[in-house]
XYZ file of C-alpha atoms in Angstrom:
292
model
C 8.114 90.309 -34.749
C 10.444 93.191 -33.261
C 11.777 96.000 -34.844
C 14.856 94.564 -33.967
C 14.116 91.678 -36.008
C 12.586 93.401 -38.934
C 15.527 95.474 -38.681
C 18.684 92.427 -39.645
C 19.329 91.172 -42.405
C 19.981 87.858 -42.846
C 21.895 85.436 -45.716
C 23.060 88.549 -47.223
C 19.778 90.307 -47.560
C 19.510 93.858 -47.026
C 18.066 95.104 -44.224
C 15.040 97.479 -43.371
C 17.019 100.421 -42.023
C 17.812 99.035 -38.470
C 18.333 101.953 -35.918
C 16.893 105.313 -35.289
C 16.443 108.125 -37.243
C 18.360 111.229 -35.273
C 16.120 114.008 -33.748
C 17.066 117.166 -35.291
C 16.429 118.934 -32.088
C 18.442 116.577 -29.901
C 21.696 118.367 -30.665
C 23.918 116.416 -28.591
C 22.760 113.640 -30.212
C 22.635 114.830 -33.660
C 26.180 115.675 -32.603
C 27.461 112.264 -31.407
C 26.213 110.254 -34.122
C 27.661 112.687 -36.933
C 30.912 111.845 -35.199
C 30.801 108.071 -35.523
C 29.251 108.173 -38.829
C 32.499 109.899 -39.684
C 34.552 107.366 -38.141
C 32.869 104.540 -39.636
C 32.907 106.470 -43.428
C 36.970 106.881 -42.446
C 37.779 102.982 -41.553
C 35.847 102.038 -44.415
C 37.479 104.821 -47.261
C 40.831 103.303 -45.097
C 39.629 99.559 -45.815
C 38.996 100.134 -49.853
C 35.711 99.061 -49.718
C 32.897 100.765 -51.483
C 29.383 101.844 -49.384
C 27.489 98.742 -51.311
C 30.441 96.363 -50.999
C 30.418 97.536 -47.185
C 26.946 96.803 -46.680
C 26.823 93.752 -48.404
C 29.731 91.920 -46.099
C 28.322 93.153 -42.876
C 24.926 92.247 -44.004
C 23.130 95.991 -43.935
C 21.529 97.656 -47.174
C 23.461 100.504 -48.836
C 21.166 102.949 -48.273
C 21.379 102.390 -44.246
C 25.326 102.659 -44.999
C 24.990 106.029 -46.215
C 22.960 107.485 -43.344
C 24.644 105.594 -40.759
C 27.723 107.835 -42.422
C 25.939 110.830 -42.663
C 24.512 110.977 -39.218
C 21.215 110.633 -39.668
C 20.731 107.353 -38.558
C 21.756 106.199 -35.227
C 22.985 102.505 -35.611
C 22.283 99.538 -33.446
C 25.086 97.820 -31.533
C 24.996 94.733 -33.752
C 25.851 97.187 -36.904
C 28.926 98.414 -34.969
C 30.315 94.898 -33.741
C 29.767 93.663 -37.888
C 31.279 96.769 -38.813
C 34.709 96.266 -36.589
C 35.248 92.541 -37.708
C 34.718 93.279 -41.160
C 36.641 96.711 -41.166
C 39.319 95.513 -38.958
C 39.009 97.813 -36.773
C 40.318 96.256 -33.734
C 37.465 97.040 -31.182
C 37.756 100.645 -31.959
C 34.367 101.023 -33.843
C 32.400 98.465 -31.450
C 33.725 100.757 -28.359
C 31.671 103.626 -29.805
C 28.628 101.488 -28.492
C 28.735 103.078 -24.898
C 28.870 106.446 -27.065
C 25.333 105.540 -28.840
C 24.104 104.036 -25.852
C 22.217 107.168 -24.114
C 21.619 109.222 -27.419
C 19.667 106.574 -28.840
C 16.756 107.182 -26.316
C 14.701 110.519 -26.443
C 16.156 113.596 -25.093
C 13.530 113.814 -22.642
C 14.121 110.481 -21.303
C 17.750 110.991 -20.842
C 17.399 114.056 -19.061
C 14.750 112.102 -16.458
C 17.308 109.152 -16.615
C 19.968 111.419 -15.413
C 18.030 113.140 -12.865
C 16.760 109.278 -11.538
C 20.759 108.145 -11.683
C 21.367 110.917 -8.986
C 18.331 110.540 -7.089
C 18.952 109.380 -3.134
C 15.219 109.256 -2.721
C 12.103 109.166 -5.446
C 8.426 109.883 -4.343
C 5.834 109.184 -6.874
C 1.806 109.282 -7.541
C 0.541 107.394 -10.269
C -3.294 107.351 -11.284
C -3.825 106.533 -15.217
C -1.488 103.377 -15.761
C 1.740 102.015 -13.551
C 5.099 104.524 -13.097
C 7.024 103.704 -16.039
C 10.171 102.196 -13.231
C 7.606 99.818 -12.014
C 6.479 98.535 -15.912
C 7.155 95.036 -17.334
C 8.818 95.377 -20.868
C 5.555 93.639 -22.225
C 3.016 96.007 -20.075
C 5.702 98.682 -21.360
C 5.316 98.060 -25.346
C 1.525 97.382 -24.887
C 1.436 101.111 -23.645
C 3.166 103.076 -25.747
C 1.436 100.328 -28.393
C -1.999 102.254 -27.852
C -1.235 105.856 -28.123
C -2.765 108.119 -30.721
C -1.374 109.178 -33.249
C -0.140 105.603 -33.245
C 3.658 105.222 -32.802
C 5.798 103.236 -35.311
C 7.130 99.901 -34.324
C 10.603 101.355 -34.223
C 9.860 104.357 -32.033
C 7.752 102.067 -29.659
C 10.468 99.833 -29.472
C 12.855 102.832 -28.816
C 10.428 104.060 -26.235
C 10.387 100.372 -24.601
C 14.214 100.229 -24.282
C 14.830 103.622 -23.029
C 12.211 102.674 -20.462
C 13.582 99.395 -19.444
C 17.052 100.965 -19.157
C 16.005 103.301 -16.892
C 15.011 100.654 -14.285
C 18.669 99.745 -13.376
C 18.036 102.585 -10.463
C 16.995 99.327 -9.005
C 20.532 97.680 -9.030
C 22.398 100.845 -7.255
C 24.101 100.848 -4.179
C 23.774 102.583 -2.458
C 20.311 101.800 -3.165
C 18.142 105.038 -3.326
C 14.679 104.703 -0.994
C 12.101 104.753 -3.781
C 8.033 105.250 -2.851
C 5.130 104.470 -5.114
C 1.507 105.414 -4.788
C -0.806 103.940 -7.586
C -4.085 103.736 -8.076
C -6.390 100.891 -7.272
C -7.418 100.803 -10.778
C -3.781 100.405 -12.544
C -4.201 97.160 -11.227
C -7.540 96.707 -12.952
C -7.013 97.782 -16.587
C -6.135 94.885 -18.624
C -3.210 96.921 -20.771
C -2.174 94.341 -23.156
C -4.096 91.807 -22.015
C -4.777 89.404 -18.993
C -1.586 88.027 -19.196
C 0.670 90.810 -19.807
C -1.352 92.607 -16.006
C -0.697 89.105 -14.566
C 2.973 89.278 -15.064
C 2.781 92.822 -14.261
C 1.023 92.514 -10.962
C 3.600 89.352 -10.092
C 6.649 92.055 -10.902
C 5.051 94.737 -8.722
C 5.040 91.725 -5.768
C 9.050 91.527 -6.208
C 9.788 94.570 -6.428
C 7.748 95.455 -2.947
C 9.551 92.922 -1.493
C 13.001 94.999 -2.086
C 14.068 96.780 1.394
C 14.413 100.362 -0.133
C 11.241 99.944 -2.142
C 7.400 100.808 -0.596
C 4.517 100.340 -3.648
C 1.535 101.863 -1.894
C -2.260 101.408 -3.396
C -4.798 104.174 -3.031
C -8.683 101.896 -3.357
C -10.578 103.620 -5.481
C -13.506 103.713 -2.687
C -11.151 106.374 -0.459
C -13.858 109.362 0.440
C -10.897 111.970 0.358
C -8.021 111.985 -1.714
C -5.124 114.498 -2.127
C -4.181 113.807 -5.589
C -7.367 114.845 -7.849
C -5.507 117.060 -9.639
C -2.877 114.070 -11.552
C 0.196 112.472 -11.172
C 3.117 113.893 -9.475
C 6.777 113.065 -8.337
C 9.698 114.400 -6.313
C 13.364 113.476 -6.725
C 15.615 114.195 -4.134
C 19.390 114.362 -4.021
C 22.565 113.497 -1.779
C 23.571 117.353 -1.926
C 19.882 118.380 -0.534
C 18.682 119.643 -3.570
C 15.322 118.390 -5.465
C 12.769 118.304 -8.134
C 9.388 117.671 -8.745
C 6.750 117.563 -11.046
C 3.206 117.880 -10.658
C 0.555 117.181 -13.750
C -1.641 120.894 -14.316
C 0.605 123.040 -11.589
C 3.727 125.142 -12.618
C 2.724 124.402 -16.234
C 2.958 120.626 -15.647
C 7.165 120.984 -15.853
C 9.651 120.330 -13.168
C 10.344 122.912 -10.080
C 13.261 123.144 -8.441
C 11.447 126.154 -6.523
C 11.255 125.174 -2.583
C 8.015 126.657 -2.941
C 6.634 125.103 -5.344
C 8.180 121.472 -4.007
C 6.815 122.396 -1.120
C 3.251 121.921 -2.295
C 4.009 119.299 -4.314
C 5.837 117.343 -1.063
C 3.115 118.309 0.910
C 0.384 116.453 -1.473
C 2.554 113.560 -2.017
C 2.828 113.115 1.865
C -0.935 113.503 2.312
C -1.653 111.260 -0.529
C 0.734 108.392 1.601
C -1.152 108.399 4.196
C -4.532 108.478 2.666
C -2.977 105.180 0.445
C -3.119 101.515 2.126
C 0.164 100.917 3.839
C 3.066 98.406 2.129
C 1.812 95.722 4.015
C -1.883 96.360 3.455
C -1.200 97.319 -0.408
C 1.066 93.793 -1.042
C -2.039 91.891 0.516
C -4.801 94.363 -1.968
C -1.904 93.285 -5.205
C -2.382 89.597 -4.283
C -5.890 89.769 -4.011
C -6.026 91.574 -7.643
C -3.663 89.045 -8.545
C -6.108 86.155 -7.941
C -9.018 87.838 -9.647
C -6.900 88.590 -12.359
């Protein structure tokens, strides 16, 4: 069961706190759910209905109520649409949905998603498990499943979402030109099980097919390789600016530096054409596929 469905109540049963808790240091988003939880304490103090009564007709405990109010609890979008009918608020509580939707995810990831919404052009090396734009939802969940200290069900699902979300660079148009280099064994290691890689490797095959999309696969039997030293990743933009990351240099966060990109663009090129080519590396992902 998902957190999502641990999290609703049902029949008039209260819920188990359905949302996420606010990040103290994510001020912006500290900031923007203080706001609605002050517009959904006003339409209800406007309504005549008590916190408990409140909860009970919308189908949330009181408890939840109260945080949702106080801003420190960010609500899900199904709390919101229950909270307009039953407030009457005529769509204007359900709007603040696109509000929530971004501050929701981790600070961290909104920044990246930001930074990949801009992007005309993405280069990326990927050696301990699949870049998180090419991950399944399931191969997603199983991931952030398995770290240590474990996660809890409602921050892996929050993870898992704010990952997902982050793959609609794939629907732009212009459609950016993205470039993937992954190692031969992320399409060994059964994260989540055999079936979970299966249906990963069988997403990887679509998504090479798309025309502004190359998935290159570095074997693991290469005698020289470029990219010993960890992942890395550039993202370039229409105004000629760009960023990149790579993991151990420049204290593993991102440059802006033209010197430092330089090094990092000159590895990621090397690493390309050390890799199979998008033909060759479609053909090695079917193969894996079958032995899979």
């Amino acid at each position: 069961m998902t957190a999502d469905e641990t999290g609703t109540a049902q029949g008039g049963a209260e819920a188990d706190e359905p949302g996420w808790d606010v990040d103290p240091d994510d001020e912006s988003g500290a900031a923007m759910a203080a706001t609605v939880g002050r517009q959904i304490k006003a339409w209800r103090e406007a309504a005549g209905m008590r916190a408990g009564e409140f909860g009970a007709a919308i189908g949330y405990g009181e408890d939840l109520v109260y945080k949702v109010e106080g801003g420190r609890r960010i609500p899900r979008p199904e709390f919101l649409d229950r909270a307009d009918e039953v407030l009457g608020a005529g769509g204007k509580l359900a709007l603040m949905k696109r509000e929530l939707a971004e501050v929701r995810y981790p600070k961290k990831v909104r920044e990246l998603a930001k930074l990949e919404a801009r992007a005309v052009e993405l280069l990326a090396y990927g050696c301990h498990n699949l870049h998180g734009l090419l991950q399944t939802e399931e191969y997603a969940r199983a991931l952030f499943g398995m770290r240590r200290p474990a996660f809890s069900l409602d921050e892996v699902e929050r993870l898992v979402a704010a990952r997902v979300a982050r793959q609609s660079i794939f629907d732009r148009s212009p459609a950016p030109e993205l470039s993937f280099v992954q190692e031969e064994v992320t399409l060994r290691r059964h994260l989540g099980g055999r079936m979970v890689l299966r249906r990963q490797l069988e997403h990887l095959l679509t998504l090479g097919q798309l025309r502004n999309v190359e998935i290159q696969i570095m074997p693991t039997g290469r005698d020289d390789h470029a990219g010993m030293g960890g992942e890395m990743q550039v993202l370039k933009f229409g105004d000629g600016s760009a960023v990149g990351r790579s993991e151990g240099d420049f204290g593993s966060r991102p440059v802006a530096d033209p010197k430092h990109l330089r090094i990092i663009e000159l590895r990621c090129g090397i690493i390309r054409a050390q890799a199979l080519t998008p033909r060759e590396s479609l053909a090695f992902i079917e193969q894996a596929l079958g032995e899979t």
